[in-house]
Amino acid sequence: MAQFAYETRLDCPPDVLFEFLLKPANVARVADPSTGLQIIEGPDVVTVGSRIRFQLVTYGQIQKMVHEIIAVDRPNLVVEKQIEGPTRAWEHRHLFQPAGDGVLMIDEIEFEPPGGVLGFIATPARICDSLEENFFARQRTLEQLVASGGLLG
């Protein structure tokens, strides 16, 4: 399995960021706009067993996916697993740790790239490069929301 990790340090309480990101609409709100992330179906707030149907643009193609929330440990951890999608496997762990007066959010993803023709394009290295760009864009958006008090609204 290929692995990717990204750390984001923010000046807000861990529980505030955790509660904000439990809402799929907020996840879409802070996603890199270039991904075209759209939530098609999902709960207002995720819990264990919640399924989120969404789409995004990868390599110029619209990809539809379904992820299921398989673990929630408030306010420390959320784990989601791909149920339907282009990769052969995808599990994303969202960890939230106190860091001074703020929070360290760690995203850990384990995945198996797609097979077939798409697998020649979507190699583990290219997927990791794309994730790096997307999480960096998300970090900048979250920093702006923290600075403006927008995580609470």
Tab-separated table of C-alpha atoms in Angstrom:
chain	number	residue	atom	x	y	z
A	1	MET	CA	0.000	0.000	0.000
A	2	ALA	CA	1.202	3.480	-0.839
A	3	GLN	CA	1.167	6.050	1.970
A	4	PHE	CA	0.820	9.809	2.219
A	5	ALA	CA	0.861	12.099	5.259
A	6	TYR	CA	0.303	15.822	5.703
A	7	GLU	CA	0.471	17.964	8.862
A	8	THR	CA	-1.414	21.201	9.404
A	9	ARG	CA	-0.825	23.388	12.471
A	10	LEU	CA	-3.595	25.871	13.282
A	11	ASP	CA	-4.136	28.361	16.089
A	12	CYS	CA	-7.504	27.090	17.263
A	13	PRO	CA	-8.686	24.510	19.792
A	14	PRO	CA	-8.644	20.913	18.516
A	15	ASP	CA	-12.335	20.391	19.286
A	16	VAL	CA	-13.337	23.435	17.206
A	17	LEU	CA	-11.515	22.183	14.110
A	18	PHE	CA	-12.745	18.625	14.731
A	19	GLU	CA	-16.408	19.681	14.926
A	20	PHE	CA	-16.021	21.926	11.865
A	21	LEU	CA	-14.634	19.074	9.751
A	22	LEU	CA	-17.276	16.559	10.879
A	23	LYS	CA	-19.592	18.401	8.482
A	24	PRO	CA	-19.138	17.263	4.854
A	25	ALA	CA	-20.305	20.687	3.634
A	26	ASN	CA	-17.371	22.287	5.475
A	27	VAL	CA	-14.925	19.762	4.025
A	28	ALA	CA	-16.094	20.805	0.547
A	29	ARG	CA	-15.874	24.469	1.576
A	30	VAL	CA	-12.150	24.214	2.426
A	31	ALA	CA	-11.165	21.824	-0.374
A	32	ASP	CA	-8.845	22.999	-3.122
A	33	PRO	CA	-11.188	24.597	-5.696
A	34	SER	CA	-9.264	22.925	-8.513
A	35	THR	CA	-10.614	19.536	-7.369
A	36	GLY	CA	-14.209	20.565	-8.060
A	37	LEU	CA	-15.251	18.627	-4.938
A	38	GLN	CA	-19.027	18.357	-4.670
A	39	ILE	CA	-20.925	16.477	-1.986
A	40	ILE	CA	-23.747	14.625	-3.729
A	41	GLU	CA	-25.216	12.953	-0.661
A	42	GLY	CA	-24.265	12.739	2.979
A	43	PRO	CA	-25.314	13.642	6.491
A	44	ASP	CA	-25.044	17.107	7.993
A	45	VAL	CA	-22.587	15.669	10.544
A	46	VAL	CA	-20.786	12.338	10.110
A	47	THR	CA	-20.899	9.502	12.620
A	48	VAL	CA	-19.671	5.912	12.436
A	49	GLY	CA	-21.431	4.248	9.511
A	50	SER	CA	-22.155	7.494	7.662
A	51	ARG	CA	-21.651	7.335	3.923
A	52	ILE	CA	-20.670	10.328	1.833
A	53	ARG	CA	-21.272	10.256	-1.910
A	54	PHE	CA	-19.186	12.877	-3.708
A	55	GLN	CA	-17.441	13.702	-6.921
A	56	LEU	CA	-14.267	15.470	-7.881
A	57	VAL	CA	-12.158	16.070	-10.940
A	58	THR	CA	-8.955	14.072	-11.278
A	59	TYR	CA	-6.774	13.942	-14.358
A	60	GLY	CA	-9.458	15.857	-16.264
A	61	GLN	CA	-12.190	13.315	-15.494
A	62	ILE	CA	-15.095	13.485	-13.063
A	63	GLN	CA	-14.711	10.677	-10.547
A	64	LYS	CA	-17.618	9.604	-8.343
A	65	MET	CA	-16.852	8.064	-4.973
A	66	VAL	CA	-18.464	6.813	-1.800
A	67	HIS	CA	-16.618	6.871	1.511
A	68	GLU	CA	-17.826	5.372	4.774
A	69	ILE	CA	-16.869	6.669	8.203
A	70	ILE	CA	-15.474	3.648	10.046
A	71	ALA	CA	-14.243	5.339	13.252
A	72	VAL	CA	-14.913	8.508	15.221
A	73	ASP	CA	-13.144	9.288	18.500
A	74	ARG	CA	-14.180	12.805	19.541
A	75	PRO	CA	-12.165	15.092	19.310
A	76	ASN	CA	-9.150	13.046	18.249
A	77	LEU	CA	-9.801	10.880	15.210
A	78	VAL	CA	-11.987	10.246	12.175
A	79	VAL	CA	-11.299	7.390	9.770
A	80	GLU	CA	-12.955	7.077	6.387
A	81	LYS	CA	-12.697	4.247	3.900
A	82	GLN	CA	-13.517	4.172	0.204
A	83	ILE	CA	-16.495	1.952	-0.599
A	84	GLU	CA	-16.726	2.948	-4.274
A	85	GLY	CA	-14.173	4.828	-6.336
A	86	PRO	CA	-11.342	4.674	-8.813
A	87	THR	CA	-8.602	3.431	-6.489
A	88	ARG	CA	-8.360	-0.202	-5.478
A	89	ALA	CA	-8.193	0.852	-1.802
A	90	TRP	CA	-8.275	4.143	0.123
A	91	GLU	CA	-8.282	4.785	3.868
A	92	HIS	CA	-7.915	8.277	5.312
A	93	ARG	CA	-7.161	8.878	8.993
A	94	HIS	CA	-7.746	12.412	10.303
A	95	LEU	CA	-5.888	12.885	13.615
A	96	PHE	CA	-6.279	15.968	15.826
A	97	GLN	CA	-3.687	16.626	18.541
A	98	PRO	CA	-3.319	19.557	20.933
A	99	ALA	CA	-0.256	21.620	20.026
A	100	GLY	CA	0.449	24.489	22.409
A	101	ASP	CA	-2.535	26.832	22.130
A	102	GLY	CA	-3.628	25.229	18.879
A	103	VAL	CA	-4.048	21.984	17.043
A	104	LEU	CA	-1.923	19.725	14.901
A	105	MET	CA	-4.079	17.961	12.318
A	106	ILE	CA	-2.425	14.971	10.718
A	107	ASP	CA	-3.890	13.407	7.584
A	108	GLU	CA	-2.649	9.882	6.885
A	109	ILE	CA	-3.777	8.120	3.728
A	110	GLU	CA	-3.047	4.555	2.665
A	111	PHE	CA	-4.089	3.653	-0.859
A	112	GLU	CA	-3.724	1.280	-3.752
A	113	PRO	CA	-3.724	3.140	-7.070
A	114	PRO	CA	-6.284	2.294	-9.730
A	115	GLY	CA	-5.733	-0.569	-12.099
A	116	GLY	CA	-6.137	-0.611	-15.836
A	117	VAL	CA	-5.307	2.329	-18.072
A	118	LEU	CA	-5.963	4.877	-15.297
A	119	GLY	CA	-3.255	3.155	-13.245
A	120	PHE	CA	-0.636	4.182	-15.824
A	121	ILE	CA	-1.550	7.841	-15.225
A	122	ALA	CA	-2.483	7.767	-11.539
A	123	THR	CA	0.745	6.336	-10.162
A	124	PRO	CA	1.419	6.470	-6.416
A	125	ALA	CA	3.918	9.317	-6.936
A	126	ARG	CA	1.453	11.391	-8.979
A	127	ILE	CA	-1.345	10.752	-6.482
A	128	CYS	CA	0.920	11.864	-3.622
A	129	ASP	CA	1.962	15.013	-5.532
A	130	SER	CA	-1.702	15.862	-6.139
A	131	LEU	CA	-2.580	15.253	-2.486
A	132	GLU	CA	0.292	17.519	-1.396
A	133	GLU	CA	-1.059	20.360	-3.561
A	134	ASN	CA	-4.629	19.827	-2.408
A	135	PHE	CA	-3.803	19.679	1.302
A	136	PHE	CA	-1.605	22.770	1.012
A	137	ALA	CA	-4.523	24.665	-0.546
A	138	ARG	CA	-6.838	23.383	2.215
A	139	GLN	CA	-4.327	24.520	4.847
A	140	ARG	CA	-4.281	28.056	3.449
A	141	THR	CA	-8.082	28.209	3.441
A	142	LEU	CA	-8.261	26.914	7.016
A	143	GLU	CA	-5.661	29.472	8.138
A	144	GLN	CA	-7.821	32.248	6.651
A	145	LEU	CA	-10.937	30.884	8.385
A	146	VAL	CA	-9.148	30.662	11.735
A	147	ALA	CA	-7.848	34.236	11.369
A	148	SER	CA	-11.337	35.555	10.543
A	149	GLY	CA	-13.186	33.465	13.161
A	150	GLY	CA	-14.926	31.584	10.343
A	151	LEU	CA	-14.559	28.131	11.923
A	152	LEU	CA	-17.191	29.038	14.471
A	153	GLY	CA	-19.786	30.345	12.017
